[in-house]
Amino acid sequence: MGRRSGRKRSFRPGRFIVRAVAALLLFGLIGSAALVGLLRVANPPFTAMMLEQPMPLADQRHDWRDREHIAASAAYAVIAAEDQRFLMHNGFDFASIEKALEDYRAGEGLRGASTITQQVAKNLFLWPGRSFFRKGIEAYFTLLIEAFWPKERILEVYLNVAEFGTGVFGVEAASQEFFATSAAELRPEQAALLAAVLPNPKELRADRPSEYVRSRQAHILGQMRTLRAHGHYGALAW
């Protein structure tokens, strides 16, 4: 009988760890892409932001409404307030980011330049924080959402998961809570009030608007008229 050639392979922890990490990363990439693809047609029952609230899910207000049951004024208002280049960018508004940095260098406070798509990614999947790691994951999900969803779906999900008051998520719950009406019946003035509180919905109130909220409402209404006059909303199937 011939002698067996070769040596018995020894266990190498380093190689095993590298392969395990690579397998986990591949699983995470495939799983996250599949989840985002699924949410193109399936409505999320809750979000990461809802789970982070001190208030239990059962006590929160959240009533999903499909796009055809949300007034166009609600869509126009959040675009005017939060992301006027929403229909033109691919998830990141680099012009707004550069402008925010210029204002900061000029001595003004550093303001956010997150797009609606980035806010959807954050609300659906992520935890609070400003670390580079968390922002990197946000960017990854932003790219996935823009790749898998049409703009109308991004806006539909945003309007259904955004927080408009303490424990009040989505435009239908907010319409009922603050105006005793449905999202389908929202008037432009009411939609602009809801959009006005988005920067700080736990402090700003749509039903008891402060002077600051009223000024934001007026500004948003003006921007809505300007964007409509320039045909900005024409590409939006709403």
PDB file of C-alpha atoms in Angstrom:
ATOM      1  CA  MET A   1       0.000   0.000   0.000  1.00  0.00           C
ATOM      2  CA  GLY A   2       1.253   3.442  -0.869  1.00  0.00           C
ATOM      3  CA  ARG A   3       1.752   6.033   1.747  1.00  0.00           C
ATOM      4  CA  ARG A   4      -0.823   8.783   1.934  1.00  0.00           C
ATOM      5  CA  SER A   5       0.591  11.971   0.604  1.00  0.00           C
ATOM      6  CA  GLY A   6      -0.020  15.418   2.019  1.00  0.00           C
ATOM      7  CA  ARG A   7      -0.411  16.714   5.512  1.00  0.00           C
ATOM      8  CA  LYS A   8      -3.447  16.883   7.695  1.00  0.00           C
ATOM      9  CA  ARG A   9      -4.855  20.376   7.559  1.00  0.00           C
ATOM     10  CA  SER A  10      -4.520  22.286  10.788  1.00  0.00           C
ATOM     11  CA  PHE A  11      -7.303  24.489  12.157  1.00  0.00           C
ATOM     12  CA  ARG A  12      -6.569  28.157  11.559  1.00  0.00           C
ATOM     13  CA  PRO A  13      -8.723  30.447  13.735  1.00  0.00           C
ATOM     14  CA  GLY A  14      -7.895  33.527  11.689  1.00  0.00           C
ATOM     15  CA  ARG A  15      -9.088  31.997   8.429  1.00  0.00           C
ATOM     16  CA  PHE A  16     -12.232  30.653  10.110  1.00  0.00           C
ATOM     17  CA  ILE A  17     -13.091  34.086  11.528  1.00  0.00           C
ATOM     18  CA  VAL A  18     -12.561  35.783   8.158  1.00  0.00           C
ATOM     19  CA  ARG A  19     -14.823  33.263   6.442  1.00  0.00           C
ATOM     20  CA  ALA A  20     -17.470  33.549   9.151  1.00  0.00           C
ATOM     21  CA  VAL A  21     -17.473  37.339   8.929  1.00  0.00           C
ATOM     22  CA  ALA A  22     -17.662  37.182   5.127  1.00  0.00           C
ATOM     23  CA  ALA A  23     -20.607  34.765   5.346  1.00  0.00           C
ATOM     24  CA  LEU A  24     -22.403  37.016   7.832  1.00  0.00           C
ATOM     25  CA  LEU A  25     -21.836  40.066   5.617  1.00  0.00           C
ATOM     26  CA  LEU A  26     -23.128  38.209   2.565  1.00  0.00           C
ATOM     27  CA  PHE A  27     -26.174  37.032   4.509  1.00  0.00           C
ATOM     28  CA  GLY A  28     -26.784  40.573   5.736  1.00  0.00           C
ATOM     29  CA  LEU A  29     -26.506  42.038   2.239  1.00  0.00           C
ATOM     30  CA  ILE A  30     -28.850  39.474   0.720  1.00  0.00           C
ATOM     31  CA  GLY A  31     -31.285  39.680   3.636  1.00  0.00           C
ATOM     32  CA  SER A  32     -31.431  43.471   3.681  1.00  0.00           C
ATOM     33  CA  ALA A  33     -31.910  43.649  -0.095  1.00  0.00           C
ATOM     34  CA  ALA A  34     -34.699  41.053   0.118  1.00  0.00           C
ATOM     35  CA  LEU A  35     -36.386  42.988   2.951  1.00  0.00           C
ATOM     36  CA  VAL A  36     -36.295  46.287   1.068  1.00  0.00           C
ATOM     37  CA  GLY A  37     -37.588  44.528  -2.036  1.00  0.00           C
ATOM     38  CA  LEU A  38     -40.454  43.024  -0.038  1.00  0.00           C
ATOM     39  CA  LEU A  39     -41.381  46.418   1.439  1.00  0.00           C
ATOM     40  CA  ARG A  40     -41.905  47.770  -2.051  1.00  0.00           C
ATOM     41  CA  VAL A  41     -45.265  45.960  -1.985  1.00  0.00           C
ATOM     42  CA  ALA A  42     -45.788  45.023   1.691  1.00  0.00           C
ATOM     43  CA  ASN A  43     -46.602  47.689   4.263  1.00  0.00           C
ATOM     44  CA  PRO A  44     -44.449  47.616   7.432  1.00  0.00           C
ATOM     45  CA  PRO A  45     -46.590  47.046  10.552  1.00  0.00           C
ATOM     46  CA  PHE A  46     -44.138  49.050  12.670  1.00  0.00           C
ATOM     47  CA  THR A  47     -40.739  50.715  12.392  1.00  0.00           C
ATOM     48  CA  ALA A  48     -37.509  50.868  14.357  1.00  0.00           C
ATOM     49  CA  MET A  49     -38.439  54.389  15.462  1.00  0.00           C
ATOM     50  CA  MET A  50     -41.742  53.153  16.886  1.00  0.00           C
ATOM     51  CA  LEU A  51     -39.955  50.423  18.822  1.00  0.00           C
ATOM     52  CA  GLU A  52     -37.586  52.999  20.327  1.00  0.00           C
ATOM     53  CA  GLN A  53     -40.412  55.019  21.871  1.00  0.00           C
ATOM     54  CA  PRO A  54     -40.962  54.838  25.642  1.00  0.00           C
ATOM     55  CA  MET A  55     -44.655  54.440  24.827  1.00  0.00           C
ATOM     56  CA  PRO A  56     -45.687  50.818  24.027  1.00  0.00           C
ATOM     57  CA  LEU A  57     -46.697  50.068  20.464  1.00  0.00           C
ATOM     58  CA  ALA A  58     -50.253  49.350  21.569  1.00  0.00           C
ATOM     59  CA  ASP A  59     -50.587  52.922  22.895  1.00  0.00           C
ATOM     60  CA  GLN A  60     -49.223  54.603  19.771  1.00  0.00           C
ATOM     61  CA  ARG A  61     -51.425  55.979  16.995  1.00  0.00           C
ATOM     62  CA  HIS A  62     -50.590  54.491  13.600  1.00  0.00           C
ATOM     63  CA  ASP A  63     -53.181  53.978  10.874  1.00  0.00           C
ATOM     64  CA  TRP A  64     -51.729  53.039   7.507  1.00  0.00           C
ATOM     65  CA  ARG A  65     -53.292  54.552   4.406  1.00  0.00           C
ATOM     66  CA  ASP A  66     -52.381  53.683   0.827  1.00  0.00           C
ATOM     67  CA  ARG A  67     -51.425  56.461  -1.543  1.00  0.00           C
ATOM     68  CA  GLU A  68     -54.881  56.779  -3.119  1.00  0.00           C
ATOM     69  CA  HIS A  69     -56.297  57.595   0.334  1.00  0.00           C
ATOM     70  CA  ILE A  70     -53.838  60.410   1.087  1.00  0.00           C
ATOM     71  CA  ALA A  71     -54.459  63.911  -0.237  1.00  0.00           C
ATOM     72  CA  ALA A  72     -51.937  65.163  -2.755  1.00  0.00           C
ATOM     73  CA  SER A  73     -51.505  68.245  -0.573  1.00  0.00           C
ATOM     74  CA  ALA A  74     -49.842  66.076   2.080  1.00  0.00           C
ATOM     75  CA  ALA A  75     -47.297  64.808  -0.432  1.00  0.00           C
ATOM     76  CA  TYR A  76     -46.668  68.304  -1.779  1.00  0.00           C
ATOM     77  CA  ALA A  77     -46.283  69.761   1.712  1.00  0.00           C
ATOM     78  CA  VAL A  78     -43.577  67.345   2.896  1.00  0.00           C
ATOM     79  CA  ILE A  79     -41.642  67.784  -0.345  1.00  0.00           C
ATOM     80  CA  ALA A  80     -41.819  71.576   0.025  1.00  0.00           C
ATOM     81  CA  ALA A  81     -40.789  71.395   3.686  1.00  0.00           C
ATOM     82  CA  GLU A  82     -38.250  68.602   3.763  1.00  0.00           C
ATOM     83  CA  ASP A  83     -36.791  67.831   0.351  1.00  0.00           C
ATOM     84  CA  GLN A  84     -37.576  70.085  -2.609  1.00  0.00           C
ATOM     85  CA  ARG A  85     -35.213  68.146  -4.886  1.00  0.00           C
ATOM     86  CA  PHE A  86     -36.835  64.822  -3.960  1.00  0.00           C
ATOM     87  CA  LEU A  87     -37.918  64.025  -7.526  1.00  0.00           C
ATOM     88  CA  MET A  88     -34.499  64.908  -8.962  1.00  0.00           C
ATOM     89  CA  HIS A  89     -31.940  63.190  -6.733  1.00  0.00           C
ATOM     90  CA  ASN A  90     -31.112  59.521  -6.176  1.00  0.00           C
ATOM     91  CA  GLY A  91     -31.304  59.538  -2.411  1.00  0.00           C
ATOM     92  CA  PHE A  92     -28.665  62.147  -1.571  1.00  0.00           C
ATOM     93  CA  ASP A  93     -29.033  65.864  -2.209  1.00  0.00           C
ATOM     94  CA  PHE A  94     -25.408  66.882  -2.561  1.00  0.00           C
ATOM     95  CA  ALA A  95     -26.348  70.465  -3.425  1.00  0.00           C
ATOM     96  CA  SER A  96     -28.159  70.840  -0.098  1.00  0.00           C
ATOM     97  CA  ILE A  97     -25.311  69.165   1.759  1.00  0.00           C
ATOM     98  CA  GLU A  98     -22.813  71.617   0.246  1.00  0.00           C
ATOM     99  CA  LYS A  99     -25.083  74.562   1.061  1.00  0.00           C
ATOM    100  CA  ALA A 100     -25.410  73.397   4.674  1.00  0.00           C
ATOM    101  CA  LEU A 101     -21.626  73.148   4.965  1.00  0.00           C
ATOM    102  CA  GLU A 102     -21.187  76.611   3.455  1.00  0.00           C
ATOM    103  CA  ASP A 103     -23.657  78.079   5.956  1.00  0.00           C
ATOM    104  CA  TYR A 104     -21.824  76.322   8.797  1.00  0.00           C
ATOM    105  CA  ARG A 105     -18.472  77.677   7.667  1.00  0.00           C
ATOM    106  CA  ALA A 106     -20.058  81.142   7.498  1.00  0.00           C
ATOM    107  CA  GLY A 107     -20.913  80.906  11.193  1.00  0.00           C
ATOM    108  CA  GLU A 108     -24.461  79.623  11.056  1.00  0.00           C
ATOM    109  CA  GLY A 109     -25.580  76.541  12.936  1.00  0.00           C
ATOM    110  CA  LEU A 110     -25.087  73.159  11.300  1.00  0.00           C
ATOM    111  CA  ARG A 111     -28.439  72.082   9.874  1.00  0.00           C
ATOM    112  CA  GLY A 112     -29.433  68.701   8.588  1.00  0.00           C
ATOM    113  CA  ALA A 113     -29.636  67.957   4.874  1.00  0.00           C
ATOM    114  CA  SER A 114     -31.278  64.543   5.006  1.00  0.00           C
ATOM    115  CA  THR A 115     -33.517  63.668   2.098  1.00  0.00           C
ATOM    116  CA  ILE A 116     -36.927  62.048   2.440  1.00  0.00           C
ATOM    117  CA  THR A 117     -35.352  58.758   1.335  1.00  0.00           C
ATOM    118  CA  GLN A 118     -32.714  58.980   4.063  1.00  0.00           C
ATOM    119  CA  GLN A 119     -35.417  59.692   6.625  1.00  0.00           C
ATOM    120  CA  VAL A 120     -37.376  56.641   5.474  1.00  0.00           C
ATOM    121  CA  ALA A 121     -34.243  54.496   5.841  1.00  0.00           C
ATOM    122  CA  LYS A 122     -33.600  55.870   9.330  1.00  0.00           C
ATOM    123  CA  ASN A 123     -37.200  55.548  10.526  1.00  0.00           C
ATOM    124  CA  LEU A 124     -37.684  52.025   9.204  1.00  0.00           C
ATOM    125  CA  PHE A 125     -34.431  50.325  10.086  1.00  0.00           C
ATOM    126  CA  LEU A 126     -32.102  52.264  12.368  1.00  0.00           C
ATOM    127  CA  TRP A 127     -31.420  53.408  15.900  1.00  0.00           C
ATOM    128  CA  PRO A 128     -30.779  57.021  17.015  1.00  0.00           C
ATOM    129  CA  GLY A 129     -27.251  58.335  16.797  1.00  0.00           C
ATOM    130  CA  ARG A 130     -24.795  60.268  14.687  1.00  0.00           C
ATOM    131  CA  SER A 131     -21.870  57.858  14.458  1.00  0.00           C
ATOM    132  CA  PHE A 132     -20.177  57.285  11.116  1.00  0.00           C
ATOM    133  CA  PHE A 133     -21.074  53.592  11.355  1.00  0.00           C
ATOM    134  CA  ARG A 134     -24.785  54.337  11.713  1.00  0.00           C
ATOM    135  CA  LYS A 135     -24.660  56.943   8.939  1.00  0.00           C
ATOM    136  CA  GLY A 136     -22.954  54.385   6.718  1.00  0.00           C
ATOM    137  CA  ILE A 137     -25.766  51.886   7.259  1.00  0.00           C
ATOM    138  CA  GLU A 138     -28.284  54.665   6.603  1.00  0.00           C
ATOM    139  CA  ALA A 139     -26.544  55.426   3.303  1.00  0.00           C
ATOM    140  CA  TYR A 140     -26.630  51.743   2.361  1.00  0.00           C
ATOM    141  CA  PHE A 141     -30.378  51.449   3.006  1.00  0.00           C
ATOM    142  CA  THR A 142     -30.947  54.752   1.194  1.00  0.00           C
ATOM    143  CA  LEU A 143     -29.303  53.329  -1.920  1.00  0.00           C
ATOM    144  CA  LEU A 144     -31.345  50.126  -1.655  1.00  0.00           C
ATOM    145  CA  ILE A 145     -34.611  52.019  -1.282  1.00  0.00           C
ATOM    146  CA  GLU A 146     -33.877  54.245  -4.266  1.00  0.00           C
ATOM    147  CA  ALA A 147     -32.914  51.176  -6.321  1.00  0.00           C
ATOM    148  CA  PHE A 148     -35.990  49.094  -5.453  1.00  0.00           C
ATOM    149  CA  TRP A 149     -38.801  51.620  -4.935  1.00  0.00           C
ATOM    150  CA  PRO A 150     -40.349  54.252  -7.185  1.00  0.00           C
ATOM    151  CA  LYS A 151     -40.530  57.776  -5.800  1.00  0.00           C
ATOM    152  CA  GLU A 152     -44.263  57.414  -5.131  1.00  0.00           C
ATOM    153  CA  ARG A 153     -43.637  54.406  -2.859  1.00  0.00           C
ATOM    154  CA  ILE A 154     -40.886  56.236  -0.965  1.00  0.00           C
ATOM    155  CA  LEU A 155     -43.232  59.146  -0.355  1.00  0.00           C
ATOM    156  CA  GLU A 156     -46.137  56.858   0.565  1.00  0.00           C
ATOM    157  CA  VAL A 157     -44.045  55.065   3.199  1.00  0.00           C
ATOM    158  CA  TYR A 158     -42.657  58.338   4.533  1.00  0.00           C
ATOM    159  CA  LEU A 159     -46.123  59.800   5.010  1.00  0.00           C
ATOM    160  CA  ASN A 160     -47.151  56.652   6.863  1.00  0.00           C
ATOM    161  CA  VAL A 161     -44.180  56.327   9.225  1.00  0.00           C
ATOM    162  CA  ALA A 162     -43.162  59.929   9.986  1.00  0.00           C
ATOM    163  CA  GLU A 163     -43.833  61.110  13.529  1.00  0.00           C
ATOM    164  CA  PHE A 164     -46.194  64.110  13.653  1.00  0.00           C
ATOM    165  CA  GLY A 165     -46.655  64.208  17.420  1.00  0.00           C
ATOM    166  CA  THR A 166     -45.745  62.212  20.515  1.00  0.00           C
ATOM    167  CA  GLY A 167     -46.777  58.670  19.683  1.00  0.00           C
ATOM    168  CA  VAL A 168     -48.612  59.810  16.536  1.00  0.00           C
ATOM    169  CA  PHE A 169     -47.173  58.173  13.427  1.00  0.00           C
ATOM    170  CA  GLY A 170     -48.376  58.637   9.898  1.00  0.00           C
ATOM    171  CA  VAL A 171     -50.504  61.248   8.219  1.00  0.00           C
ATOM    172  CA  GLU A 172     -53.810  59.442   8.793  1.00  0.00           C
ATOM    173  CA  ALA A 173     -53.338  59.207  12.557  1.00  0.00           C
ATOM    174  CA  ALA A 174     -52.161  62.828  12.636  1.00  0.00           C
ATOM    175  CA  SER A 175     -55.142  64.038  10.582  1.00  0.00           C
ATOM    176  CA  GLN A 176     -57.570  62.286  12.903  1.00  0.00           C
ATOM    177  CA  GLU A 177     -55.742  63.363  16.068  1.00  0.00           C
ATOM    178  CA  PHE A 178     -55.243  67.038  15.254  1.00  0.00           C
ATOM    179  CA  PHE A 179     -57.952  67.952  12.736  1.00  0.00           C
ATOM    180  CA  ALA A 180     -60.671  65.295  13.184  1.00  0.00           C
ATOM    181  CA  THR A 181     -60.489  64.476   9.487  1.00  0.00           C
ATOM    182  CA  SER A 182     -58.933  61.848   7.263  1.00  0.00           C
ATOM    183  CA  ALA A 183     -55.690  62.033   5.321  1.00  0.00           C
ATOM    184  CA  ALA A 184     -57.749  61.934   2.137  1.00  0.00           C
ATOM    185  CA  GLU A 185     -59.545  65.157   3.104  1.00  0.00           C
ATOM    186  CA  LEU A 186     -56.541  67.190   4.245  1.00  0.00           C
ATOM    187  CA  ARG A 187     -56.597  70.769   3.030  1.00  0.00           C
ATOM    188  CA  PRO A 188     -53.315  72.416   1.960  1.00  0.00           C
ATOM    189  CA  GLU A 189     -53.276  74.596   5.104  1.00  0.00           C
ATOM    190  CA  GLN A 190     -53.605  71.521   7.327  1.00  0.00           C
ATOM    191  CA  ALA A 191     -51.003  69.572   5.349  1.00  0.00           C
ATOM    192  CA  ALA A 192     -48.576  72.480   5.682  1.00  0.00           C
ATOM    193  CA  LEU A 193     -49.153  72.558   9.455  1.00  0.00           C
ATOM    194  CA  LEU A 194     -48.307  68.859   9.712  1.00  0.00           C
ATOM    195  CA  ALA A 195     -45.174  69.360   7.623  1.00  0.00           C
ATOM    196  CA  ALA A 196     -44.222  72.344   9.798  1.00  0.00           C
ATOM    197  CA  VAL A 197     -43.845  70.196  12.942  1.00  0.00           C
ATOM    198  CA  LEU A 198     -41.668  67.485  11.351  1.00  0.00           C
ATOM    199  CA  PRO A 199     -38.341  68.916  12.596  1.00  0.00           C
ATOM    200  CA  ASN A 200     -39.418  68.417  16.228  1.00  0.00           C
ATOM    201  CA  PRO A 201     -42.812  66.693  16.540  1.00  0.00           C
ATOM    202  CA  LYS A 202     -42.484  66.140  20.284  1.00  0.00           C
ATOM    203  CA  GLU A 203     -42.284  69.873  20.962  1.00  0.00           C
ATOM    204  CA  LEU A 204     -44.131  71.499  18.054  1.00  0.00           C
ATOM    205  CA  ARG A 205     -47.898  71.113  17.825  1.00  0.00           C
ATOM    206  CA  ALA A 206     -50.075  71.104  14.715  1.00  0.00           C
ATOM    207  CA  ASP A 207     -53.298  71.501  16.723  1.00  0.00           C
ATOM    208  CA  ARG A 208     -51.936  74.327  18.909  1.00  0.00           C
ATOM    209  CA  PRO A 209     -49.397  75.956  16.591  1.00  0.00           C
ATOM    210  CA  SER A 210     -46.951  78.444  17.998  1.00  0.00           C
ATOM    211  CA  GLU A 211     -45.931  81.571  16.139  1.00  0.00           C
ATOM    212  CA  TYR A 212     -42.899  79.659  14.880  1.00  0.00           C
ATOM    213  CA  VAL A 213     -45.064  76.834  13.516  1.00  0.00           C
ATOM    214  CA  ARG A 214     -47.393  79.356  11.872  1.00  0.00           C
ATOM    215  CA  SER A 215     -44.436  81.045  10.180  1.00  0.00           C
ATOM    216  CA  ARG A 216     -43.210  77.675   8.925  1.00  0.00           C
ATOM    217  CA  GLN A 217     -46.710  76.870   7.682  1.00  0.00           C
ATOM    218  CA  ALA A 218     -46.842  80.103   5.703  1.00  0.00           C
ATOM    219  CA  HIS A 219     -43.399  79.460   4.234  1.00  0.00           C
ATOM    220  CA  ILE A 220     -44.327  75.890   3.247  1.00  0.00           C
ATOM    221  CA  LEU A 221     -47.553  77.041   1.594  1.00  0.00           C
ATOM    222  CA  GLY A 222     -45.566  79.585  -0.402  1.00  0.00           C
ATOM    223  CA  GLN A 223     -43.068  76.935  -1.468  1.00  0.00           C
ATOM    224  CA  MET A 224     -45.895  74.588  -2.467  1.00  0.00           C
ATOM    225  CA  ARG A 225     -47.341  77.276  -4.749  1.00  0.00           C
ATOM    226  CA  THR A 226     -43.925  78.014  -6.252  1.00  0.00           C
ATOM    227  CA  LEU A 227     -43.116  74.367  -6.898  1.00  0.00           C
ATOM    228  CA  ARG A 228     -46.529  73.775  -8.451  1.00  0.00           C
ATOM    229  CA  ALA A 229     -46.193  76.841 -10.672  1.00  0.00           C
ATOM    230  CA  HIS A 230     -42.868  75.531 -11.987  1.00  0.00           C
ATOM    231  CA  GLY A 231     -44.339  72.095 -12.703  1.00  0.00           C
ATOM    232  CA  HIS A 232     -42.186  70.448 -10.060  1.00  0.00           C
ATOM    233  CA  TYR A 233     -44.918  68.017  -8.994  1.00  0.00           C
ATOM    234  CA  GLY A 234     -45.734  66.995 -12.569  1.00  0.00           C
ATOM    235  CA  ALA A 235     -43.526  63.892 -12.437  1.00  0.00           C
ATOM    236  CA  LEU A 236     -45.290  62.623  -9.314  1.00  0.00           C
ATOM    237  CA  ALA A 237     -48.091  60.151  -9.975  1.00  0.00           C
ATOM    238  CA  TRP A 238     -50.311  61.048  -7.006  1.00  0.00           C
TER     239      TRP A 238
END
